[in-house]
């Protein structure tokens, strides 16, 4: 049995990657989930089965929250739980892109304590445990030292730049970048490839749980869109968006956002 939760997550992620790469995204069977919740493929379900088997097989007393498993209230009473997105960026996977990820985390008391984001098609494994820093393929990484918003690079979707989100309708002059997987976006900021990540819509826990710790351990400040700390294992498993960057840049971004000023 793996010695630590992080060892277990890395082991399970590698098996998940081997499973996913057996499928060709464009040829994999896919269908739309009910409730306008997006597409799912046979690969998503196969990876979910592998992760469920490996993770709960090793830690049967942990709870389980996955995008591809039916949710229930049992996890709310469990001290620790796994939060899993078998394939984050399913649309990207279907298109044949390599920018999709497995996102796997352990939560305890509402906080993430261990996390892995693996991009099998890129051979990139981001990993973090609370108090131990963040690594990419075993090498320590950290966020950029950028302090001001002007000219910084921000991973974010187009709707987040709508004027109504910004004080006095002034959208900051930033370099706009996008990647299809939310977990990958968070990890890229942790790596220092880009300066900040922003999403101003409710976000599913499985999309951001692993990336939140990977970022925090890389030196970022990570909050919801109102500036509050992220909490996990909520009855409805969503948080109010994500703002993530180094501490100084996070402060500069936050003071420009309507949502932060409304509650700050």
Short mmCIF file of C-alpha atoms in Angstrom, two decimals:
data_model
loop_
_atom_site.label_atom_id
_atom_site.label_comp_id
_atom_site.label_asym_id
_atom_site.label_seq_id
_atom_site.Cartn_x
_atom_site.Cartn_y
_atom_site.Cartn_z
CA UNK A 1 0.00 0.00 0.00
CA UNK A 2 1.39 3.47 -0.86
CA UNK A 3 2.93 5.16 2.17
CA UNK A 4 1.14 8.50 1.86
CA UNK A 5 -1.99 9.88 0.24
CA UNK A 6 0.17 11.67 -2.32
CA UNK A 7 1.97 8.44 -3.22
CA UNK A 8 -1.42 6.82 -3.71
CA UNK A 9 -2.70 9.66 -5.91
CA UNK A 10 0.40 9.49 -8.11
CA UNK A 11 0.07 5.72 -8.46
CA UNK A 12 -3.64 5.96 -9.34
CA UNK A 13 -3.08 8.84 -11.75
CA UNK A 14 -0.48 6.87 -13.69
CA UNK A 15 -2.90 3.96 -14.05
CA UNK A 16 -5.63 6.38 -15.10
CA UNK A 17 -3.33 7.81 -17.76
CA UNK A 18 -2.54 4.36 -19.14
CA UNK A 19 -6.26 3.64 -19.32
CA UNK A 20 -7.20 6.91 -21.04
CA UNK A 21 -4.45 6.63 -23.64
CA UNK A 22 -5.88 3.31 -24.80
CA UNK A 23 -8.75 5.33 -26.27
CA UNK A 24 -8.70 7.61 -29.27
CA UNK A 25 -10.72 10.67 -28.31
CA UNK A 26 -12.33 11.25 -31.71
CA UNK A 27 -13.29 7.56 -32.00
CA UNK A 28 -14.37 7.01 -28.38
CA UNK A 29 -18.10 6.61 -27.81
CA UNK A 30 -19.49 9.85 -26.40
CA UNK A 31 -22.84 11.32 -25.42
CA UNK A 32 -24.25 14.39 -23.66
CA UNK A 33 -25.09 14.13 -19.99
CA UNK A 34 -28.60 15.22 -18.97
CA UNK A 35 -29.14 18.69 -17.54
CA UNK A 36 -26.77 20.38 -20.00
CA UNK A 37 -23.78 19.10 -17.99
CA UNK A 38 -21.60 18.56 -21.03
CA UNK A 39 -20.26 15.50 -22.85
CA UNK A 40 -18.93 12.26 -21.42
CA UNK A 41 -17.08 9.43 -23.14
CA UNK A 42 -16.46 5.76 -22.51
CA UNK A 43 -12.92 6.79 -21.56
CA UNK A 44 -14.20 9.05 -18.75
CA UNK A 45 -16.12 6.13 -17.27
CA UNK A 46 -13.24 3.67 -17.67
CA UNK A 47 -10.86 6.07 -15.90
CA UNK A 48 -13.44 6.67 -13.17
CA UNK A 49 -13.63 2.91 -12.57
CA UNK A 50 -9.84 2.62 -12.31
CA UNK A 51 -9.58 5.52 -9.87
CA UNK A 52 -12.47 4.26 -7.76
CA UNK A 53 -10.88 0.81 -7.55
CA UNK A 54 -7.37 2.00 -6.76
CA UNK A 55 -8.19 4.85 -4.38
CA UNK A 56 -10.99 3.35 -2.34
CA UNK A 57 -9.32 -0.04 -2.45
CA UNK A 58 -6.40 1.51 -0.57
CA UNK A 59 -8.43 3.88 1.61
CA UNK A 60 -11.88 2.28 2.09
CA UNK A 61 -12.79 4.68 4.91
CA UNK A 62 -12.50 7.76 2.67
CA UNK A 63 -15.49 9.39 1.00
CA UNK A 64 -15.89 9.77 -2.76
CA UNK A 65 -16.86 12.70 -4.97
CA UNK A 66 -16.39 12.33 -8.72
CA UNK A 67 -17.86 14.04 -11.74
CA UNK A 68 -18.71 10.63 -13.18
CA UNK A 69 -20.23 9.00 -10.08
CA UNK A 70 -23.64 9.54 -8.56
CA UNK A 71 -23.28 11.85 -5.57
CA UNK A 72 -24.84 11.31 -2.17
CA UNK A 73 -24.79 12.72 1.35
CA UNK A 74 -22.61 10.00 2.91
CA UNK A 75 -19.39 11.84 2.05
CA UNK A 76 -20.44 14.82 4.18
CA UNK A 77 -19.96 12.76 7.34
CA UNK A 78 -16.59 11.29 6.38
CA UNK A 79 -13.39 12.82 7.72
CA UNK A 80 -11.50 12.47 4.45
CA UNK A 81 -12.61 12.06 0.87
CA UNK A 82 -11.30 11.80 -2.65
CA UNK A 83 -12.37 14.51 -5.11
CA UNK A 84 -11.91 13.31 -8.67
CA UNK A 85 -12.38 14.47 -12.23
CA UNK A 86 -11.53 11.43 -14.36
CA UNK A 87 -10.97 13.54 -17.48
CA UNK A 88 -11.01 17.31 -17.09
CA UNK A 89 -11.33 18.77 -20.57
CA UNK A 90 -13.53 16.05 -22.09
CA UNK A 91 -14.33 18.23 -25.11
CA UNK A 92 -10.60 18.60 -25.72
CA UNK A 93 -10.20 14.83 -25.41
CA UNK A 94 -12.99 14.24 -27.95
CA UNK A 95 -11.33 16.67 -30.37
CA UNK A 96 -8.07 14.73 -30.21
CA UNK A 97 -6.16 17.46 -28.35
CA UNK A 98 -3.56 16.62 -25.69
CA UNK A 99 -4.64 19.35 -23.21
CA UNK A 100 -6.87 17.20 -20.96
CA UNK A 101 -6.07 16.03 -17.46
CA UNK A 102 -6.82 13.71 -14.59
CA UNK A 103 -7.52 15.77 -11.46
CA UNK A 104 -7.34 13.91 -8.14
CA UNK A 105 -7.33 15.29 -4.59
CA UNK A 106 -7.83 14.38 -0.95
CA UNK A 107 -9.87 16.73 1.24
CA UNK A 108 -9.95 16.81 5.02
CA UNK A 109 -12.02 19.25 7.05
CA UNK A 110 -12.87 21.26 3.96
CA UNK A 111 -9.22 21.69 2.91
CA UNK A 112 -7.20 19.87 0.27
CA UNK A 113 -4.26 17.96 1.74
CA UNK A 114 -2.88 16.08 -1.29
CA UNK A 115 -3.33 16.66 -5.01
CA UNK A 116 -2.26 15.44 -8.43
CA UNK A 117 -3.01 16.77 -11.91
CA UNK A 118 -1.71 14.52 -14.68
CA UNK A 119 -1.75 15.28 -18.40
CA UNK A 120 -0.97 11.83 -19.82
CA UNK A 121 -0.68 12.95 -23.44
CA UNK A 122 1.87 15.62 -22.42
CA UNK A 123 3.61 13.50 -19.75
CA UNK A 124 3.20 16.25 -17.15
CA UNK A 125 2.49 15.33 -13.55
CA UNK A 126 1.84 18.15 -11.08
CA UNK A 127 1.80 17.07 -7.45
CA UNK A 128 1.46 18.70 -4.05
CA UNK A 129 0.94 17.76 -0.42
CA UNK A 130 0.10 20.27 2.28
CA UNK A 131 3.25 21.93 3.57
CA UNK A 132 5.52 20.19 1.07
CA UNK A 133 5.50 22.47 -1.99
CA UNK A 134 4.56 21.69 -5.59
CA UNK A 135 6.44 19.65 -8.17
CA UNK A 136 6.19 19.14 -11.91
CA UNK A 137 7.62 15.77 -12.91
CA UNK A 138 9.51 15.75 -9.63
CA UNK A 139 11.03 19.23 -9.90
CA UNK A 140 9.96 22.01 -7.55
CA UNK A 141 7.98 24.83 -9.20
CA UNK A 142 6.47 28.14 -8.09
CA UNK A 143 4.33 31.05 -9.21
CA UNK A 144 5.71 34.16 -10.88
CA UNK A 145 6.71 37.26 -8.92
CA UNK A 146 4.47 39.54 -11.02
CA UNK A 147 2.89 42.22 -8.80
CA UNK A 148 0.72 44.37 -11.09
CA UNK A 149 -2.14 43.45 -13.38
CA UNK A 150 -1.15 45.58 -16.36
CA UNK A 151 0.52 43.38 -18.95
CA UNK A 152 0.31 40.18 -16.92
CA UNK A 153 -0.76 36.87 -18.49
CA UNK A 154 -4.13 35.55 -17.33
CA UNK A 155 -5.62 32.14 -18.07
CA UNK A 156 -9.33 32.80 -18.36
CA UNK A 157 -12.31 32.34 -20.67
CA UNK A 158 -13.71 35.25 -22.66
CA UNK A 159 -16.87 35.85 -20.55
CA UNK A 160 -14.70 36.82 -17.56
CA UNK A 161 -13.54 39.92 -19.43
CA UNK A 162 -17.04 41.36 -19.75
CA UNK A 163 -17.07 44.96 -18.43
CA UNK A 164 -19.76 44.24 -15.83
CA UNK A 165 -17.25 42.14 -13.86
CA UNK A 166 -14.80 45.02 -13.42
CA UNK A 167 -14.92 48.22 -11.35
CA UNK A 168 -16.27 51.10 -13.47
CA UNK A 169 -16.36 48.71 -16.42
CA UNK A 170 -12.59 49.02 -16.86
CA UNK A 171 -11.26 45.69 -18.11
CA UNK A 172 -7.53 45.44 -17.32
CA UNK A 173 -4.96 45.31 -20.09
CA UNK A 174 -3.69 41.76 -19.76
CA UNK A 175 -2.37 39.06 -22.04
CA UNK A 176 -5.34 36.73 -22.49
CA UNK A 177 -4.59 33.01 -22.60
CA UNK A 178 -6.86 29.98 -22.54
CA UNK A 179 -6.58 26.22 -22.06
CA UNK A 180 -9.60 23.87 -22.12
CA UNK A 181 -8.92 22.06 -18.82
CA UNK A 182 -9.52 24.08 -15.67
CA UNK A 183 -7.16 21.82 -13.70
CA UNK A 184 -4.47 22.44 -16.33
CA UNK A 185 -4.99 26.21 -16.16
CA UNK A 186 -4.49 26.18 -12.40
CA UNK A 187 -1.39 24.02 -12.72
CA UNK A 188 0.17 26.21 -15.39
CA UNK A 189 0.00 29.19 -13.03
CA UNK A 190 1.55 27.08 -10.29
CA UNK A 191 4.34 26.21 -12.72
CA UNK A 192 5.02 29.89 -13.40
CA UNK A 193 4.15 29.64 -17.10
CA UNK A 194 1.43 32.28 -16.66
CA UNK A 195 0.77 34.86 -13.98
CA UNK A 196 -2.86 34.36 -12.94
CA UNK A 197 -6.00 32.30 -13.43
CA UNK A 198 -9.54 33.61 -13.19
CA UNK A 199 -13.02 32.17 -13.45
CA UNK A 200 -16.05 34.15 -12.31
CA UNK A 201 -18.67 31.43 -12.46
CA UNK A 202 -19.61 28.68 -10.06
CA UNK A 203 -17.03 25.92 -10.38
CA UNK A 204 -17.39 22.23 -9.65
CA UNK A 205 -15.14 21.00 -6.87
CA UNK A 206 -13.71 18.17 -8.97
CA UNK A 207 -12.43 20.69 -11.53
CA UNK A 208 -10.47 22.78 -9.05
CA UNK A 209 -9.74 20.80 -5.87
CA UNK A 210 -6.37 19.41 -6.97
CA UNK A 211 -5.31 22.61 -8.72
CA UNK A 212 -6.14 24.71 -5.68
CA UNK A 213 -3.57 22.94 -3.49
CA UNK A 214 -1.03 22.71 -6.31
CA UNK A 215 -1.29 26.50 -6.62
CA UNK A 216 -1.24 27.23 -2.90
CA UNK A 217 1.84 25.08 -2.35
CA UNK A 218 3.49 26.87 -5.29
CA UNK A 219 3.11 30.18 -3.44
CA UNK A 220 -0.17 31.48 -4.86
CA UNK A 221 -3.09 33.02 -3.08
CA UNK A 222 -6.25 31.20 -4.12
CA UNK A 223 -9.76 32.43 -3.28
CA UNK A 224 -13.25 32.39 -4.68
CA UNK A 225 -14.50 35.34 -6.74
CA UNK A 226 -15.52 37.17 -3.55
CA UNK A 227 -12.09 36.85 -1.96
CA UNK A 228 -13.08 34.08 0.47
CA UNK A 229 -11.00 30.93 1.04
CA UNK A 230 -12.06 27.89 -0.96
CA UNK A 231 -13.81 25.19 1.05
CA UNK A 232 -14.46 21.68 -0.23
CA UNK A 233 -16.88 18.82 0.41
CA UNK A 234 -19.88 21.13 0.25
CA UNK A 235 -23.38 19.66 0.15
CA UNK A 236 -23.70 21.16 -3.34
CA UNK A 237 -20.18 20.54 -4.65
CA UNK A 238 -19.46 23.93 -6.17
CA UNK A 239 -17.49 27.01 -5.14
CA UNK A 240 -18.03 30.61 -6.22
CA UNK A 241 -15.38 30.82 -8.90
CA UNK A 242 -11.61 31.08 -8.50
CA UNK A 243 -9.07 33.91 -8.43
CA UNK A 244 -5.48 32.65 -8.27
CA UNK A 245 -2.11 34.39 -8.52
CA UNK A 246 0.91 35.34 -6.46
CA UNK A 247 -0.17 37.34 -3.37
CA UNK A 248 0.60 40.83 -4.74
CA UNK A 249 -0.99 40.18 -8.13
CA UNK A 250 -4.00 38.54 -6.46
CA UNK A 251 -4.51 41.71 -4.43
CA UNK A 252 -4.30 43.91 -7.54
CA UNK A 253 -6.73 41.70 -9.46
CA UNK A 254 -9.14 41.55 -6.54
CA UNK A 255 -9.38 45.29 -6.05
CA UNK A 256 -10.50 45.63 -9.67
CA UNK A 257 -13.25 42.98 -9.50
CA UNK A 258 -16.85 43.96 -8.76
CA UNK A 259 -17.48 40.63 -7.04
CA UNK A 260 -14.66 41.13 -4.54
CA UNK A 261 -15.68 44.69 -3.69
CA UNK A 262 -19.29 43.66 -3.13
CA UNK A 263 -18.29 41.51 -0.17
CA UNK A 264 -14.81 42.75 0.67
#
